[in-house]
mmCIF file of C-alpha atoms in Angstrom:
data_model
loop_
_atom_site.group_PDB
_atom_site.id
_atom_site.type_symbol
_atom_site.label_atom_id
_atom_site.label_comp_id
_atom_site.label_asym_id
_atom_site.label_seq_id
_atom_site.Cartn_x
_atom_site.Cartn_y
_atom_site.Cartn_z
ATOM 1 C CA ASP W 137 -0.025 -0.101 0.043
ATOM 2 C CA ALA W 138 1.084 3.514 -0.609
ATOM 3 C CA GLY W 139 2.130 5.638 2.223
ATOM 4 C CA VAL W 140 1.598 9.273 2.801
ATOM 5 C CA ILE W 141 2.896 11.100 -0.302
ATOM 6 C CA GLN W 142 4.420 14.698 0.051
ATOM 7 C CA SER W 143 5.788 16.945 -2.607
ATOM 8 C CA PRO W 144 8.125 18.416 -3.257
ATOM 9 C CA ARG W 145 10.838 16.657 -1.267
ATOM 10 C CA HIS W 146 13.048 19.722 -1.273
ATOM 11 C CA GLU W 147 12.180 23.392 -1.898
ATOM 12 C CA VAL W 148 14.579 26.254 -1.942
ATOM 13 C CA THR W 149 13.219 29.776 -2.691
ATOM 14 C CA GLU W 150 13.894 33.412 -1.798
ATOM 15 C CA MET W 151 12.152 35.165 0.883
ATOM 16 C CA GLY W 152 8.880 36.748 -0.121
ATOM 17 C CA GLN W 153 7.878 33.993 -2.416
ATOM 18 C CA GLU W 154 4.971 31.901 -2.185
ATOM 19 C CA VAL W 155 5.344 28.218 -1.116
ATOM 20 C CA THR W 156 3.038 25.498 -1.603
ATOM 21 C CA LEU W 157 3.663 22.068 -0.078
ATOM 22 C CA ARG W 158 1.435 19.151 -0.950
ATOM 23 C CA CYS W 159 0.213 15.981 0.690
ATOM 24 C CA LYS W 160 -1.784 12.832 -0.404
ATOM 25 C CA PRO W 161 -2.900 10.912 2.632
ATOM 26 C CA ILE W 162 -3.251 7.145 2.723
ATOM 27 C CA SER W 163 -6.389 6.063 1.088
ATOM 28 C CA GLY W 164 -9.204 5.450 3.487
ATOM 29 C CA HIS W 165 -7.691 7.604 6.359
ATOM 30 C CA ASN W 166 -9.851 10.517 7.188
ATOM 31 C CA SER W 167 -7.719 12.549 9.499
ATOM 32 C CA LEU W 168 -4.679 14.538 8.157
ATOM 33 C CA PHE W 169 -2.098 16.352 10.159
ATOM 34 C CA TRP W 170 0.586 18.942 9.204
ATOM 35 C CA TYR W 171 3.787 19.189 11.408
ATOM 36 C CA ARG W 172 6.810 21.436 11.336
ATOM 37 C CA GLN W 173 10.171 20.064 12.541
ATOM 38 C CA THR W 174 13.031 22.481 13.575
ATOM 39 C CA MET W 175 16.180 22.173 15.650
ATOM 40 C CA MET W 176 14.842 24.708 18.123
ATOM 41 C CA ARG W 177 11.292 23.598 18.716
ATOM 42 C CA GLY W 178 11.293 19.948 17.587
ATOM 43 C CA LEU W 179 8.155 18.561 16.063
ATOM 44 C CA GLU W 180 5.196 20.806 16.295
ATOM 45 C CA LEU W 181 1.535 20.177 15.105
ATOM 46 C CA LEU W 182 0.346 22.954 12.902
ATOM 47 C CA ILE W 183 -3.103 21.963 11.868
ATOM 48 C CA TYR W 184 -5.151 18.971 11.584
ATOM 49 C CA PHE W 185 -8.187 17.956 9.500
ATOM 50 C CA ASN W 186 -10.977 15.504 10.104
ATOM 51 C CA ASN W 187 -13.141 14.582 7.195
ATOM 52 C CA ASN W 188 -11.611 17.415 5.081
ATOM 53 C CA VAL W 189 -12.662 19.910 7.753
ATOM 54 C CA PRO W 190 -10.016 21.979 9.763
ATOM 55 C CA ILE W 191 -10.491 20.926 13.331
ATOM 56 C CA ASP W 192 -7.619 22.753 15.166
ATOM 57 C CA ASP W 193 -5.272 25.388 13.619
ATOM 58 C CA SER W 194 -4.074 26.747 16.804
ATOM 59 C CA GLY W 195 -0.615 25.585 15.933
ATOM 60 C CA MET W 196 -0.417 27.568 12.598
ATOM 61 C CA PRO W 197 2.398 30.250 13.481
ATOM 62 C CA GLU W 198 0.747 33.292 11.724
ATOM 63 C CA ASP W 199 -1.486 34.489 9.075
ATOM 64 C CA ARG W 200 1.157 33.962 6.489
ATOM 65 C CA PHE W 201 0.273 30.139 6.924
ATOM 66 C CA SER W 202 -2.752 28.654 5.480
ATOM 67 C CA ALA W 203 -3.864 24.985 4.801
ATOM 68 C CA LYS W 204 -6.658 23.505 2.562
ATOM 69 C CA MET W 205 -8.041 20.115 2.212
ATOM 70 C CA PRO W 206 -10.355 20.307 -0.836
ATOM 71 C CA ASN W 207 -11.034 16.586 -0.903
ATOM 72 C CA ALA W 208 -10.081 13.352 1.018
ATOM 73 C CA SER W 209 -6.957 12.617 -1.072
ATOM 74 C CA PHE W 210 -5.263 15.935 -1.165
ATOM 75 C CA SER W 211 -4.048 18.799 1.147
ATOM 76 C CA THR W 212 -1.942 21.787 0.731
ATOM 77 C CA LEU W 213 0.064 24.058 3.072
ATOM 78 C CA LYS W 214 0.813 27.369 1.828
ATOM 79 C CA ILE W 215 3.097 30.042 3.047
ATOM 80 C CA GLN W 216 2.849 33.580 1.643
ATOM 81 C CA PRO W 217 4.985 35.619 1.849
ATOM 82 C CA SER W 218 7.671 33.160 3.112
ATOM 83 C CA GLU W 219 10.476 34.235 5.478
ATOM 84 C CA PRO W 220 13.896 32.731 6.369
ATOM 85 C CA ARG W 221 12.609 31.619 9.808
ATOM 86 C CA ASP W 222 10.010 29.336 8.073
ATOM 87 C CA SER W 223 12.910 27.062 6.935
ATOM 88 C CA ALA W 224 12.139 23.633 8.444
ATOM 89 C CA VAL W 225 11.122 20.122 7.472
ATOM 90 C CA TYR W 226 7.278 20.025 7.114
ATOM 91 C CA PHE W 227 5.682 16.622 7.559
ATOM 92 C CA CYS W 228 2.215 15.425 6.699
ATOM 93 C CA ALA W 229 0.591 12.557 8.490
ATOM 94 C CA SER W 230 -2.787 10.752 8.173
ATOM 95 C CA SER W 231 -4.732 8.290 10.456
ATOM 96 C CA ARG W 232 -8.114 6.652 10.291
ATOM 97 C CA THR W 233 -10.887 8.405 11.870
ATOM 98 C CA GLY W 234 -12.474 6.782 14.927
ATOM 99 C CA GLY W 235 -11.199 9.083 17.671
ATOM 100 C CA SER W 236 -7.717 9.663 19.006
ATOM 101 C CA ASN W 237 -6.888 6.141 19.286
ATOM 102 C CA GLN W 238 -5.473 5.587 15.933
ATOM 103 C CA PRO W 239 -1.735 5.506 14.869
ATOM 104 C CA GLN W 240 -0.483 8.281 12.419
ATOM 105 C CA HIS W 241 1.519 7.503 9.511
ATOM 106 C CA PHE W 242 3.977 10.046 8.252
ATOM 107 C CA GLY W 243 5.160 11.081 4.869
ATOM 108 C CA ASP W 244 8.849 11.730 3.987
ATOM 109 C CA GLY W 245 8.585 15.366 4.640
ATOM 110 C CA THR W 246 9.503 18.447 2.672
ATOM 111 C CA ARG W 247 12.672 20.253 3.500
ATOM 112 C CA LEU W 248 12.098 23.825 2.937
ATOM 113 C CA SER W 249 14.879 26.507 2.783
ATOM 114 C CA ILE W 250 13.959 30.152 2.575
ATOM 115 C CA LEU W 251 16.995 32.312 1.495
ATOM 116 C CA GLY S 83 -0.756 21.471 28.686
ATOM 117 C CA ILE S 84 0.618 17.900 28.685
ATOM 118 C CA GLN S 85 4.340 17.478 29.028
ATOM 119 C CA VAL S 86 6.141 14.678 27.431
ATOM 120 C CA GLU S 87 9.713 14.012 28.678
ATOM 121 C CA GLN S 88 12.151 11.510 27.042
ATOM 122 C CA SER S 89 15.408 10.178 28.662
ATOM 123 C CA PRO S 90 18.013 9.958 28.067
ATOM 124 C CA PRO S 91 18.627 12.713 25.582
ATOM 125 C CA ASP S 92 21.598 11.145 24.007
ATOM 126 C CA LEU S 93 22.928 7.590 24.066
ATOM 127 C CA ILE S 94 25.992 5.988 22.555
ATOM 128 C CA LEU S 95 26.059 2.217 22.320
ATOM 129 C CA GLN S 96 28.461 -0.483 21.101
ATOM 130 C CA GLU S 97 26.948 -2.715 18.476
ATOM 131 C CA GLY S 98 25.407 -5.551 20.165
ATOM 132 C CA ALA S 99 24.400 -3.789 23.452
ATOM 133 C CA ASN S 100 21.011 -3.533 24.804
ATOM 134 C CA SER S 101 19.192 -0.168 25.842
ATOM 135 C CA THR S 102 16.069 1.177 27.458
ATOM 136 C CA LEU S 103 14.478 4.503 26.392
ATOM 137 C CA ARG S 104 11.944 6.175 28.497
ATOM 138 C CA CYS S 105 8.959 8.405 27.808
ATOM 139 C CA ASN S 106 7.111 10.070 30.688
ATOM 140 C CA PHE S 107 3.891 12.112 30.253
ATOM 141 C CA SER S 108 2.025 14.222 32.679
ATOM 142 C CA ASP S 109 -1.592 13.433 31.787
ATOM 143 C CA SER S 110 -3.784 10.646 30.665
ATOM 144 C CA VAL S 111 -3.506 9.592 27.185
ATOM 145 C CA ASN S 112 -5.250 7.114 24.902
ATOM 146 C CA ASN S 113 -2.730 7.151 22.026
ATOM 147 C CA LEU S 114 0.981 6.703 22.317
ATOM 148 C CA GLN S 115 3.368 5.982 19.575
ATOM 149 C CA TRP S 116 7.106 5.372 19.213
ATOM 150 C CA PHE S 117 8.895 6.566 16.095
ATOM 151 C CA HIS S 118 12.368 6.359 14.833
ATOM 152 C CA GLN S 119 13.741 9.230 12.641
ATOM 153 C CA ASN S 120 16.558 7.884 10.594
ATOM 154 C CA PRO S 121 19.451 9.491 9.502
ATOM 155 C CA TRP S 122 17.564 10.669 6.167
ATOM 156 C CA GLY S 123 15.007 12.252 8.232
ATOM 157 C CA GLN S 124 12.163 9.732 7.717
ATOM 158 C CA LEU S 125 9.776 9.146 10.638
ATOM 159 C CA ILE S 126 9.156 5.398 10.919
ATOM 160 C CA ASN S 127 6.423 4.036 12.930
ATOM 161 C CA LEU S 128 7.662 1.455 15.435
ATOM 162 C CA PHE S 129 4.877 0.907 17.930
ATOM 163 C CA TYR S 130 1.369 2.068 18.423
ATOM 164 C CA ILE S 131 1.164 1.231 22.224
ATOM 165 C CA PRO S 132 -1.421 3.221 24.565
ATOM 166 C CA SER S 133 -1.198 0.368 27.021
ATOM 167 C CA GLY S 134 0.613 -3.240 27.327
ATOM 168 C CA THR S 135 3.424 -4.748 25.841
ATOM 169 C CA LYS S 136 4.341 -5.382 22.110
ATOM 170 C CA GLN S 137 7.264 -6.775 20.497
ATOM 171 C CA ASN S 138 8.702 -6.498 16.874
ATOM 172 C CA GLY S 139 11.966 -8.329 16.179
ATOM 173 C CA ARG S 140 14.593 -6.829 18.405
ATOM 174 C CA LEU S 141 12.447 -3.964 19.591
ATOM 175 C CA SER S 142 9.802 -4.104 22.268
ATOM 176 C CA ALA S 143 7.789 -1.579 24.068
ATOM 177 C CA THR S 144 5.748 -1.331 27.243
ATOM 178 C CA THR S 145 3.227 1.331 28.370
ATOM 179 C CA VAL S 146 2.122 1.565 31.758
ATOM 180 C CA ALA S 147 -0.836 4.051 31.219
ATOM 181 C CA THR S 148 -1.714 4.316 34.987
ATOM 182 C CA GLU S 149 1.668 5.417 35.840
ATOM 183 C CA ARG S 150 2.237 7.581 32.819
ATOM 184 C CA TYR S 151 5.337 6.046 31.298
ATOM 185 C CA SER S 152 6.322 4.028 28.351
ATOM 186 C CA LEU S 153 9.631 2.228 27.575
ATOM 187 C CA LEU S 154 11.180 1.214 24.366
ATOM 188 C CA TYR S 155 13.661 -1.670 24.612
ATOM 189 C CA ILE S 156 16.336 -2.102 21.900
ATOM 190 C CA SER S 157 18.081 -5.490 22.041
ATOM 191 C CA SER S 158 21.273 -6.401 20.378
ATOM 192 C CA SER S 159 21.686 -3.061 18.731
ATOM 193 C CA GLN S 160 22.839 -2.372 15.253
ATOM 194 C CA THR S 161 24.390 0.563 13.499
ATOM 195 C CA THR S 162 21.292 0.948 11.587
ATOM 196 C CA ASP S 163 19.300 1.580 14.747
ATOM 197 C CA SER S 164 21.076 5.044 14.925
ATOM 198 C CA GLY S 165 18.863 8.001 14.680
ATOM 199 C CA VAL S 166 16.363 9.681 16.866
ATOM 200 C CA TYR S 167 13.467 8.016 18.847
ATOM 201 C CA PHE S 168 10.461 9.961 19.479
ATOM 202 C CA CYS S 169 7.534 9.306 21.783
ATOM 203 C CA ALA S 170 4.234 11.005 20.696
ATOM 204 C CA VAL S 171 0.950 10.971 22.913
ATOM 205 C CA ARG S 172 -2.586 12.147 22.340
ATOM 206 C CA LEU S 173 -4.985 12.943 25.066
ATOM 207 C CA ALA S 174 -8.216 11.121 25.371
ATOM 208 C CA GLY S 175 -10.941 12.382 23.081
ATOM 209 C CA GLY S 176 -8.523 14.685 21.239
ATOM 210 C CA PHE S 177 -6.362 14.843 18.124
ATOM 211 C CA LYS S 178 -3.537 17.146 19.156
ATOM 212 C CA THR S 179 -0.322 15.171 19.273
ATOM 213 C CA ILE S 180 2.561 16.248 21.525
ATOM 214 C CA PHE S 181 5.973 14.867 20.694
ATOM 215 C CA GLY S 182 8.759 14.520 23.241
ATOM 216 C CA ALA S 183 12.260 15.988 22.404
ATOM 217 C CA GLY S 184 13.693 12.689 21.396
ATOM 218 C CA THR S 185 16.498 10.261 22.450
ATOM 219 C CA ARG S 186 19.415 10.600 19.988
ATOM 220 C CA LEU S 187 20.974 7.109 19.526
ATOM 221 C CA PHE S 188 24.281 6.406 17.994
ATOM 222 C CA VAL S 189 25.415 2.878 17.757
ATOM 223 C CA LYS S 190 29.072 2.303 17.194
ATOM 224 C CA ALA S 191 30.422 -0.663 14.860
#
């Protein structure tokens, strides 16, 4: 079975540019999560969706960040405008719905560098 | 909010040695996972273990939910076990996942 698929794997862009990260969850999984990993703060949950609806976006750092899930098989995380401090590895994860007692499965991440 | 503490923060082992990694959490959870982040940055599921004991090859894990801790055992360590081991928990009824800071393991040949 295919796992969580993220694209691109690497992104290097100049500050001020718009960045769009993409995620395809595992088929049949109804919950989707976006995380950010940095050396200073470790792994942080940014936002999670259940049945394509954003449930909690309290982890989104500021208004420059937005996330959408237009259907069950696709989600985007957008940063506009990007800043050097946004440089990090961004992970997407998915799990089956059914409460919090479901394991999460992670994609390979997108390594983002903002110059 | 819930606190997740992992120990030790760093660990160096000789190949073949055994080790125990610990995860303490400050509140009741109904979801606990152990992950291995390999040197390429991939997060690999090891165990989903909100309670009880599970084994998978050289790895095993035990969670004592009533005492709010989980242990990950690595036996006969190999160089490929190197990386960072994370514990992640979720509160009952919620989706928010909290990760510990990780244990960085280096296994010497």
